[in-house]
Amino acid sequence: HIIDIDNCQEAFFLPSKDSGNTIVHRDYEVYRHYLYTVAYEGNNVLQVWDFSYLPDSVHKVYESNPAELMLSVNLFIDTGKASLYACSVKSLLYGFDQLQVYSLANPEKPKLITRYNRNSEIHDVFVRNDTAYCSAANYGYEVVDFSKMDGSFQNISELRFYPYQGYNHSSWLNEKGYGVMTDETHGYPIKVIDVRHLENIKVVSTLLPSYWP
């Protein structure tokens, strides 16, 4: 759904390949004037929409081949490097990939560069300058260098154990090397992390919001 917030109403509805009340996980990212969308249930694919024609129309310019990418739980676009990262990918050809990396040199035709499978499921990822900070579910938190963009990668760090560890769900970093990390585990606090020195990633504090009556 594309919402016009000035008028507080829906401007466009973009039909996915599959829909229904059993499809509960969707994600999207924007790069230039393109919208990239995925889902994690049903018979879906990666879709790319050109919204440069707004407010008149939105055009679908791409659908992935289900053999390569059918379902994905989350997306992230490293805009500075024009690359798209798809997490926990299911496809007909590869089965399950923890991470797939695509070049957006042509934004209308994402090109698969590499597939990453090493430790565990990657639920979400934050990427800056080809460095992927991965929320790796029950495994923990890992950092992977994809800078060569030739199909290879290098694991450069990980935080295997940390306070209040559960299902590592997602993270985000600021420009100074600090960030937040969350575990999708009931009652566990948000972690503030320090990644300035990748050889020594650490949780420096926690935050547990108060429950409102």
PDB file of C-alpha atoms in Angstrom, residues 96-204:
ATOM      1  CA  PHE A  96      17.455 -22.107   1.524  1.00  0.00           C
ATOM      2  CA  ASP A  97      20.155 -19.426   1.644  1.00  0.00           C
ATOM      3  CA  GLN A  98      20.984 -17.455   4.762  1.00  0.00           C
ATOM      4  CA  LEU A  99      21.815 -14.432   2.613  1.00  0.00           C
ATOM      5  CA  GLN A 100      21.851 -13.513  -1.061  1.00  0.00           C
ATOM      6  CA  VAL A 101      23.629 -10.421  -2.407  1.00  0.00           C
ATOM      7  CA  TYR A 102      22.532  -8.689  -5.624  1.00  0.00           C
ATOM      8  CA  SER A 103      24.067  -5.917  -7.697  1.00  0.00           C
ATOM      9  CA  LEU A 104      21.750  -3.015  -8.510  1.00  0.00           C
ATOM     10  CA  ALA A 105      24.026  -1.612 -11.200  1.00  0.00           C
ATOM     11  CA  ASN A 106      20.875  -1.889 -13.286  1.00  0.00           C
ATOM     12  CA  PRO A 107      18.155  -1.153 -10.711  1.00  0.00           C
ATOM     13  CA  GLU A 108      15.506  -2.787 -12.877  1.00  0.00           C
ATOM     14  CA  LYS A 109      17.410  -6.070 -13.153  1.00  0.00           C
ATOM     15  CA  PRO A 110      18.993  -7.199  -9.856  1.00  0.00           C
ATOM     16  CA  LYS A 111      21.918  -9.531 -10.559  1.00  0.00           C
ATOM     17  CA  LEU A 112      22.864 -12.267  -8.082  1.00  0.00           C
ATOM     18  CA  ILE A 113      26.484 -11.887  -6.974  1.00  0.00           C
ATOM     19  CA  THR A 114      26.871 -14.366  -4.163  1.00  0.00           C
ATOM     20  CA  ARG A 115      25.058 -16.659  -1.769  1.00  0.00           C
ATOM     21  CA  TYR A 116      26.133 -16.806   1.867  1.00  0.00           C
ATOM     22  CA  ASN A 117      25.673 -19.875   4.071  1.00  0.00           C
ATOM     23  CA  ARG A 118      27.960 -20.318   7.039  1.00  0.00           C
ATOM     24  CA  ASN A 119      26.560 -20.371  10.561  1.00  0.00           C
ATOM     25  CA  SER A 120      22.823 -20.001  10.987  1.00  0.00           C
ATOM     26  CA  GLU A 121      19.691 -18.334   9.698  1.00  0.00           C
ATOM     27  CA  ILE A 122      20.128 -14.605   9.102  1.00  0.00           C
ATOM     28  CA  HIS A 123      16.897 -12.877  10.013  1.00  0.00           C
ATOM     29  CA  ASP A 124      17.936  -9.311   9.218  1.00  0.00           C
ATOM     30  CA  VAL A 125      21.003  -7.321   8.219  1.00  0.00           C
ATOM     31  CA  PHE A 126      22.399  -3.794   8.349  1.00  0.00           C
ATOM     32  CA  VAL A 127      24.952  -2.991   5.628  1.00  0.00           C
ATOM     33  CA  ARG A 128      27.378  -0.101   5.200  1.00  0.00           C
ATOM     34  CA  ASN A 129      30.120   0.043   2.547  1.00  0.00           C
ATOM     35  CA  ASP A 130      29.899  -3.673   1.686  1.00  0.00           C
ATOM     36  CA  THR A 131      30.147  -4.706   5.349  1.00  0.00           C
ATOM     37  CA  ALA A 132      27.127  -6.678   6.533  1.00  0.00           C
ATOM     38  CA  TYR A 133      26.182  -6.717  10.221  1.00  0.00           C
ATOM     39  CA  CYS A 134      24.043  -9.826  10.465  1.00  0.00           C
ATOM     40  CA  SER A 135      21.406 -10.745  13.024  1.00  0.00           C
ATOM     41  CA  ALA A 136      21.919 -14.488  12.907  1.00  0.00           C
ATOM     42  CA  ALA A 137      18.968 -15.745  14.958  1.00  0.00           C
ATOM     43  CA  ASN A 138      20.041 -18.202  17.657  1.00  0.00           C
ATOM     44  CA  TYR A 139      23.689 -18.103  16.584  1.00  0.00           C
ATOM     45  CA  GLY A 140      24.202 -14.471  17.577  1.00  0.00           C
ATOM     46  CA  TYR A 141      25.671 -11.545  15.641  1.00  0.00           C
ATOM     47  CA  GLU A 142      28.226 -11.720  12.843  1.00  0.00           C
ATOM     48  CA  VAL A 143      30.007  -9.289  10.521  1.00  0.00           C
ATOM     49  CA  VAL A 144      30.823 -10.228   6.921  1.00  0.00           C
ATOM     50  CA  ASP A 145      32.860  -8.336   4.301  1.00  0.00           C
ATOM     51  CA  PHE A 146      31.428  -8.504   0.761  1.00  0.00           C
ATOM     52  CA  SER A 147      33.647  -5.761  -0.678  1.00  0.00           C
ATOM     53  CA  LYS A 148      35.245  -7.892  -3.401  1.00  0.00           C
ATOM     54  CA  MET A 149      31.878  -8.314  -5.125  1.00  0.00           C
ATOM     55  CA  ASP A 150      33.238 -11.280  -7.033  1.00  0.00           C
ATOM     56  CA  GLY A 151      31.218 -13.973  -5.305  1.00  0.00           C
ATOM     57  CA  SER A 152      33.595 -14.264  -2.347  1.00  0.00           C
ATOM     58  CA  PHE A 153      33.226 -12.981   1.193  1.00  0.00           C
ATOM     59  CA  GLN A 154      35.177 -12.826   4.441  1.00  0.00           C
ATOM     60  CA  ASN A 155      33.852 -13.305   7.951  1.00  0.00           C
ATOM     61  CA  ILE A 156      35.623 -10.629   9.950  1.00  0.00           C
ATOM     62  CA  SER A 157      33.963 -10.752  13.359  1.00  0.00           C
ATOM     63  CA  GLU A 158      31.182 -12.212  15.453  1.00  0.00           C
ATOM     64  CA  LEU A 159      29.522 -11.811  18.817  1.00  0.00           C
ATOM     65  CA  ARG A 160      28.652 -15.367  19.677  1.00  0.00           C
ATOM     66  CA  PHE A 161      27.556 -14.813  23.272  1.00  0.00           C
ATOM     67  CA  TYR A 162      26.250 -11.687  25.007  1.00  0.00           C
ATOM     68  CA  PRO A 163      23.962 -10.660  27.902  1.00  0.00           C
ATOM     69  CA  TYR A 164      20.247 -11.465  27.526  1.00  0.00           C
ATOM     70  CA  GLN A 165      20.896 -13.474  24.402  1.00  0.00           C
ATOM     71  CA  GLY A 166      17.894 -14.891  22.601  1.00  0.00           C
ATOM     72  CA  TYR A 167      16.814 -14.908  18.956  1.00  0.00           C
ATOM     73  CA  ASN A 168      18.921 -12.148  17.383  1.00  0.00           C
ATOM     74  CA  HIS A 169      16.359 -10.268  15.355  1.00  0.00           C
ATOM     75  CA  SER A 170      17.781  -6.987  14.008  1.00  0.00           C
ATOM     76  CA  SER A 171      20.297  -4.187  14.518  1.00  0.00           C
ATOM     77  CA  TRP A 172      21.185  -0.679  13.373  1.00  0.00           C
ATOM     78  CA  LEU A 173      24.358   1.425  13.619  1.00  0.00           C
ATOM     79  CA  ASN A 174      25.109   5.134  13.713  1.00  0.00           C
ATOM     80  CA  GLU A 175      28.059   6.820  12.010  1.00  0.00           C
ATOM     81  CA  LYS A 176      30.238   6.635  15.120  1.00  0.00           C
ATOM     82  CA  GLY A 177      30.214   2.859  15.446  1.00  0.00           C
ATOM     83  CA  TYR A 178      27.548   2.494  18.107  1.00  0.00           C
ATOM     84  CA  GLY A 179      24.190   0.895  17.547  1.00  0.00           C
ATOM     85  CA  VAL A 180      21.269  -1.055  18.911  1.00  0.00           C
ATOM     86  CA  MET A 181      20.578  -4.771  18.700  1.00  0.00           C
ATOM     87  CA  THR A 182      17.345  -6.552  19.548  1.00  0.00           C
ATOM     88  CA  ASP A 183      16.426 -10.130  20.329  1.00  0.00           C
ATOM     89  CA  GLU A 184      12.973 -11.404  19.463  1.00  0.00           C
ATOM     90  CA  THR A 185      12.649 -12.992  22.889  1.00  0.00           C
ATOM     91  CA  HIS A 186       9.877 -11.883  25.233  1.00  0.00           C
ATOM     92  CA  GLY A 187      11.023  -9.629  28.068  1.00  0.00           C
ATOM     93  CA  TYR A 188      14.619  -9.204  26.882  1.00  0.00           C
ATOM     94  CA  PRO A 189      16.051  -5.667  26.743  1.00  0.00           C
ATOM     95  CA  ILE A 190      17.416  -3.752  23.764  1.00  0.00           C
ATOM     96  CA  LYS A 191      21.209  -3.924  23.647  1.00  0.00           C
ATOM     97  CA  VAL A 192      23.443  -0.927  22.900  1.00  0.00           C
ATOM     98  CA  ILE A 193      26.491  -2.241  21.041  1.00  0.00           C
ATOM     99  CA  ASP A 194      29.959  -0.914  20.280  1.00  0.00           C
ATOM    100  CA  VAL A 195      31.385  -2.101  16.941  1.00  0.00           C
ATOM    101  CA  ARG A 196      34.151   0.500  16.585  1.00  0.00           C
ATOM    102  CA  HIS A 197      36.733  -2.267  17.028  1.00  0.00           C
ATOM    103  CA  LEU A 198      35.497  -5.323  15.178  1.00  0.00           C
ATOM    104  CA  GLU A 199      37.938  -7.579  16.988  1.00  0.00           C
ATOM    105  CA  ASN A 200      36.109  -6.706  20.200  1.00  0.00           C
ATOM    106  CA  ILE A 201      32.391  -6.155  19.581  1.00  0.00           C
ATOM    107  CA  LYS A 202      30.602  -5.717  22.881  1.00  0.00           C
ATOM    108  CA  VAL A 203      27.312  -4.864  24.509  1.00  0.00           C
ATOM    109  CA  VAL A 204      27.874  -1.654  26.508  1.00  0.00           C
TER     110      VAL A 204
END
